[in-house]
Amino acid sequence: RSQQATAGTGVQPDDPVKKWEFSTNWSLPPGELLEFVAPCIYGNESGDAGAPYWGKLGQSLRWEETRQGLMNLRQHTVYLGIIQLLLAFYLLVRLIRPAGALPEIARGWGWFWWAAFVVCVLLALGRNFPLYRVIYALPFVDSIRAPVKFMHLVEVALAVVCAMGLDTLFRDIMAPALPAPEADPSSKSGKQQP
């Protein structure tokens, strides 16, 4: 398995340091999380003459010191969308409120998909996330190249929490206003009811 994963790359499968570098080369740089809401601030993609990518995704480890390997390489942006994220945060706010703000089943699924979103963002950070070494040590994870692939799962989780947020917003808007509490007529007259 290891030999197939590194075949043709010049990486020796028995060199764990080189294999780590090879497997985590496309780790999402933390500074580029800003592109979740601000599209293409680091350019569009590598090779795009109109908006070339100038960020650090795909950059070889220690490239800035050695100028060896890849400077960067990106094939698509990581923009998620402001409206989608706002709806997702609306759901999060409603989840944080005391029980009863949402049905229990919706609360459970909401927390699950929010957790999936956060975990997948952390996994997409790859070597930029300190605990990724622990995850990398799990069976078969060392054969996953380019942790930025977890962005696909981020997009799925965001789609779900966005839809749940939109549903929650519509329910909140459409919910009838609660009637004002009626005053007890006996308290005005001073008479006590039996």
mmCIF file of C-alpha atoms in Angstrom:
data_model
loop_
_atom_site.group_PDB
_atom_site.id
_atom_site.type_symbol
_atom_site.label_atom_id
_atom_site.label_comp_id
_atom_site.label_asym_id
_atom_site.label_seq_id
_atom_site.Cartn_x
_atom_site.Cartn_y
_atom_site.Cartn_z
ATOM 1 C CA ARG A 1 0.000 0.000 0.000
ATOM 2 C CA SER A 2 2.728 2.503 0.968
ATOM 3 C CA GLN A 3 4.731 1.800 -2.164
ATOM 4 C CA GLN A 4 1.689 2.429 -4.355
ATOM 5 C CA ALA A 5 0.888 5.659 -2.526
ATOM 6 C CA THR A 6 4.340 7.072 -3.190
ATOM 7 C CA ALA A 7 5.157 5.400 -6.512
ATOM 8 C CA GLY A 8 6.795 7.700 -9.033
ATOM 9 C CA THR A 9 7.348 10.498 -6.532
ATOM 10 C CA GLY A 10 10.864 9.706 -5.364
ATOM 11 C CA VAL A 11 9.571 9.347 -1.783
ATOM 12 C CA GLN A 12 10.882 6.270 -0.018
ATOM 13 C CA PRO A 13 8.011 4.488 1.771
ATOM 14 C CA ASP A 14 10.310 3.547 4.662
ATOM 15 C CA ASP A 15 11.184 7.190 5.386
ATOM 16 C CA PRO A 16 8.367 8.374 7.714
ATOM 17 C CA VAL A 17 9.456 12.031 7.594
ATOM 18 C CA LYS A 18 9.352 12.179 3.784
ATOM 19 C CA LYS A 19 6.086 10.234 3.733
ATOM 20 C CA TRP A 20 4.547 12.705 6.219
ATOM 21 C CA GLU A 21 5.648 15.639 4.056
ATOM 22 C CA PHE A 22 4.340 13.944 0.914
ATOM 23 C CA SER A 23 0.986 13.020 2.474
ATOM 24 C CA THR A 24 0.318 16.428 4.028
ATOM 25 C CA ASN A 25 1.582 18.708 1.254
ATOM 26 C CA TRP A 26 -1.893 19.983 0.404
ATOM 27 C CA SER A 27 -2.900 21.039 3.916
ATOM 28 C CA LEU A 28 -5.168 24.079 4.088
ATOM 29 C CA PRO A 29 -3.170 27.040 5.470
ATOM 30 C CA PRO A 30 -4.992 28.615 8.469
ATOM 31 C CA GLY A 31 -4.684 32.112 6.981
ATOM 32 C CA GLU A 32 -6.685 30.982 3.977
ATOM 33 C CA LEU A 33 -9.751 30.222 6.092
ATOM 34 C CA LEU A 34 -10.588 33.854 5.358
ATOM 35 C CA GLU A 35 -11.508 32.707 1.855
ATOM 36 C CA PHE A 36 -14.546 30.936 3.340
ATOM 37 C CA VAL A 37 -16.221 34.377 3.274
ATOM 38 C CA ALA A 38 -13.964 36.424 0.950
ATOM 39 C CA PRO A 39 -13.604 34.601 -2.372
ATOM 40 C CA CYS A 40 -10.352 34.609 -4.321
ATOM 41 C CA ILE A 41 -8.392 36.997 -2.096
ATOM 42 C CA TYR A 42 -5.381 34.752 -2.771
ATOM 43 C CA GLY A 43 -6.216 34.520 -6.451
ATOM 44 C CA ASN A 44 -8.305 31.940 -8.208
ATOM 45 C CA GLU A 45 -6.164 28.945 -9.099
ATOM 46 C CA SER A 46 -2.670 28.110 -10.239
ATOM 47 C CA GLY A 47 -2.257 28.707 -13.951
ATOM 48 C CA ASP A 48 -5.085 31.251 -14.155
ATOM 49 C CA ALA A 49 -3.527 34.188 -16.009
ATOM 50 C CA GLY A 50 -6.295 36.566 -14.909
ATOM 51 C CA ALA A 51 -6.163 35.745 -11.192
ATOM 52 C CA PRO A 52 -3.186 33.498 -10.395
ATOM 53 C CA TYR A 53 -3.138 31.809 -7.011
ATOM 54 C CA TRP A 54 -0.434 33.213 -4.738
ATOM 55 C CA GLY A 55 -1.293 31.538 -1.396
ATOM 56 C CA LYS A 56 0.428 28.627 0.337
ATOM 57 C CA LEU A 57 -1.804 25.646 -0.443
ATOM 58 C CA GLY A 58 0.281 22.875 -1.988
ATOM 59 C CA GLN A 59 3.500 24.513 -0.881
ATOM 60 C CA SER A 60 6.272 22.048 -0.061
ATOM 61 C CA LEU A 61 7.306 21.943 3.565
ATOM 62 C CA ARG A 62 10.134 24.438 4.238
ATOM 63 C CA TRP A 63 9.782 25.880 0.712
ATOM 64 C CA GLU A 64 10.257 29.444 1.956
ATOM 65 C CA GLU A 65 13.674 28.523 3.373
ATOM 66 C CA THR A 66 14.939 26.140 0.690
ATOM 67 C CA ARG A 67 12.974 27.162 -2.447
ATOM 68 C CA GLN A 68 12.813 23.402 -3.186
ATOM 69 C CA GLY A 69 9.635 21.679 -4.351
ATOM 70 C CA LEU A 70 6.355 23.416 -5.092
ATOM 71 C CA MET A 71 5.762 27.090 -4.343
ATOM 72 C CA ASN A 72 1.994 26.459 -4.335
ATOM 73 C CA LEU A 73 -0.643 24.687 -6.350
ATOM 74 C CA ARG A 74 -4.410 25.096 -6.118
ATOM 75 C CA GLN A 75 -7.125 23.952 -8.483
ATOM 76 C CA HIS A 76 -10.165 25.598 -6.896
ATOM 77 C CA THR A 77 -11.119 28.154 -4.288
ATOM 78 C CA VAL A 78 -12.382 27.310 -0.802
ATOM 79 C CA TYR A 79 -15.165 29.935 -0.725
ATOM 80 C CA LEU A 80 -18.185 28.694 1.233
ATOM 81 C CA GLY A 81 -20.503 31.685 1.009
ATOM 82 C CA ILE A 82 -21.507 34.403 3.443
ATOM 83 C CA ILE A 83 -25.246 33.669 3.316
ATOM 84 C CA GLN A 84 -24.694 29.953 3.876
ATOM 85 C CA LEU A 85 -22.412 30.627 6.846
ATOM 86 C CA LEU A 86 -24.861 33.168 8.318
ATOM 87 C CA LEU A 87 -27.681 30.617 8.156
ATOM 88 C CA ALA A 88 -25.398 28.011 9.720
ATOM 89 C CA PHE A 89 -24.538 30.439 12.548
ATOM 90 C CA TYR A 90 -28.240 31.206 13.000
ATOM 91 C CA LEU A 91 -28.774 27.505 13.629
ATOM 92 C CA LEU A 92 -25.838 27.468 16.066
ATOM 93 C CA VAL A 93 -27.321 30.379 18.031
ATOM 94 C CA ARG A 94 -30.647 28.539 18.232
ATOM 95 C CA LEU A 95 -28.859 25.352 19.327
ATOM 96 C CA ILE A 96 -27.096 27.187 22.148
ATOM 97 C CA ARG A 97 -30.389 28.530 23.495
ATOM 98 C CA PRO A 98 -32.039 26.519 26.282
ATOM 99 C CA ALA A 99 -33.882 23.319 25.469
ATOM 100 C CA GLY A 100 -37.267 23.929 23.916
ATOM 101 C CA ALA A 101 -35.945 26.475 21.424
ATOM 102 C CA LEU A 102 -35.794 23.643 18.867
ATOM 103 C CA PRO A 103 -37.341 20.153 18.822
ATOM 104 C CA GLU A 104 -35.011 17.584 20.424
ATOM 105 C CA ILE A 105 -34.504 15.662 17.180
ATOM 106 C CA ALA A 106 -33.481 18.857 15.378
ATOM 107 C CA ARG A 107 -31.122 19.756 18.231
ATOM 108 C CA GLY A 108 -29.421 16.362 17.991
ATOM 109 C CA TRP A 109 -28.955 16.509 14.224
ATOM 110 C CA GLY A 110 -27.953 20.154 14.392
ATOM 111 C CA TRP A 111 -25.167 19.443 16.892
ATOM 112 C CA PHE A 112 -24.046 16.401 14.887
ATOM 113 C CA TRP A 113 -23.707 18.333 11.618
ATOM 114 C CA TRP A 114 -22.091 21.332 13.299
ATOM 115 C CA ALA A 115 -19.547 18.980 14.892
ATOM 116 C CA ALA A 116 -18.949 17.340 11.495
ATOM 117 C CA PHE A 117 -18.364 20.783 9.973
ATOM 118 C CA VAL A 118 -15.799 21.784 12.614
ATOM 119 C CA VAL A 119 -13.999 18.419 12.629
ATOM 120 C CA CYS A 120 -13.719 18.380 8.837
ATOM 121 C CA VAL A 121 -12.328 21.940 8.778
ATOM 122 C CA LEU A 122 -9.694 20.853 11.316
ATOM 123 C CA LEU A 123 -8.865 17.774 9.230
ATOM 124 C CA ALA A 124 -8.544 19.938 6.103
ATOM 125 C CA LEU A 125 -5.867 21.939 7.934
ATOM 126 C CA GLY A 126 -3.764 18.763 7.934
ATOM 127 C CA ARG A 127 -0.228 19.399 9.177
ATOM 128 C CA ASN A 128 -1.311 22.896 10.286
ATOM 129 C CA PHE A 129 -3.551 21.266 12.928
ATOM 130 C CA PRO A 130 -1.393 19.892 15.785
ATOM 131 C CA LEU A 131 -3.624 16.855 16.440
ATOM 132 C CA TYR A 132 -3.456 15.739 12.792
ATOM 133 C CA ARG A 133 -0.372 13.646 13.696
ATOM 134 C CA VAL A 134 -2.588 11.574 15.996
ATOM 135 C CA ILE A 135 -5.181 11.132 13.247
ATOM 136 C CA TYR A 136 -2.428 10.385 10.723
ATOM 137 C CA ALA A 137 -1.256 7.502 12.943
ATOM 138 C CA LEU A 138 -4.626 5.735 12.596
ATOM 139 C CA PRO A 139 -4.751 2.794 10.157
ATOM 140 C CA PHE A 140 -5.026 3.820 6.479
ATOM 141 C CA VAL A 141 -5.041 7.571 7.203
ATOM 142 C CA ASP A 142 -1.391 7.799 6.172
ATOM 143 C CA SER A 143 -2.491 6.790 2.670
ATOM 144 C CA ILE A 144 -4.785 9.837 2.356
ATOM 145 C CA ARG A 145 -2.906 12.488 0.466
ATOM 146 C CA ALA A 146 -3.910 16.152 0.436
ATOM 147 C CA PRO A 147 -5.892 16.821 3.633
ATOM 148 C CA VAL A 148 -7.612 19.694 1.807
ATOM 149 C CA LYS A 149 -9.836 16.961 0.336
ATOM 150 C CA PHE A 150 -11.752 17.107 3.612
ATOM 151 C CA MET A 151 -13.162 20.399 2.294
ATOM 152 C CA HIS A 152 -15.612 18.293 0.286
ATOM 153 C CA LEU A 153 -17.025 16.990 3.579
ATOM 154 C CA VAL A 154 -16.992 20.536 4.977
ATOM 155 C CA GLU A 155 -19.199 21.564 2.055
ATOM 156 C CA VAL A 156 -21.629 18.686 2.706
ATOM 157 C CA ALA A 157 -21.852 19.492 6.430
ATOM 158 C CA LEU A 158 -22.316 23.191 5.667
ATOM 159 C CA ALA A 159 -25.108 22.396 3.206
ATOM 160 C CA VAL A 160 -26.963 20.514 5.944
ATOM 161 C CA VAL A 161 -26.496 23.120 8.703
ATOM 162 C CA CYS A 162 -27.365 25.884 6.241
ATOM 163 C CA ALA A 163 -30.602 24.097 5.298
ATOM 164 C CA MET A 164 -31.410 23.498 8.967
ATOM 165 C CA GLY A 165 -30.673 27.148 9.723
ATOM 166 C CA LEU A 166 -32.964 28.284 6.902
ATOM 167 C CA ASP A 167 -35.713 25.957 8.126
ATOM 168 C CA THR A 168 -35.286 27.261 11.681
ATOM 169 C CA LEU A 169 -35.382 30.871 10.469
ATOM 170 C CA PHE A 170 -38.599 30.259 8.513
ATOM 171 C CA ARG A 171 -40.170 28.530 11.518
ATOM 172 C CA ASP A 172 -39.216 31.455 13.755
ATOM 173 C CA ILE A 173 -40.624 33.986 11.286
ATOM 174 C CA MET A 174 -43.846 32.056 10.743
ATOM 175 C CA ALA A 175 -44.431 31.206 14.411
ATOM 176 C CA PRO A 176 -47.510 33.070 15.659
ATOM 177 C CA ALA A 177 -46.846 35.717 18.251
ATOM 178 C CA LEU A 178 -47.599 34.525 21.741
ATOM 179 C CA PRO A 179 -50.728 36.145 23.193
ATOM 180 C CA ALA A 180 -50.201 38.583 26.027
ATOM 181 C CA PRO A 181 -51.018 37.085 29.435
ATOM 182 C CA GLU A 182 -54.508 37.977 30.546
ATOM 183 C CA ALA A 183 -54.868 39.933 33.743
ATOM 184 C CA ASP A 184 -56.755 38.188 36.537
ATOM 185 C CA PRO A 185 -60.070 40.115 36.860
ATOM 186 C CA SER A 186 -60.392 39.210 40.552
ATOM 187 C CA SER A 187 -57.173 41.020 41.414
ATOM 188 C CA LYS A 188 -58.642 44.357 40.235
ATOM 189 C CA SER A 189 -61.809 44.142 42.298
ATOM 190 C CA GLY A 190 -60.051 42.861 45.360
ATOM 191 C CA LYS A 191 -62.389 39.867 45.497
ATOM 192 C CA GLN A 192 -60.870 36.444 45.957
ATOM 193 C CA GLN A 193 -62.168 33.548 43.979
ATOM 194 C CA PRO A 194 -63.015 30.417 45.936
#
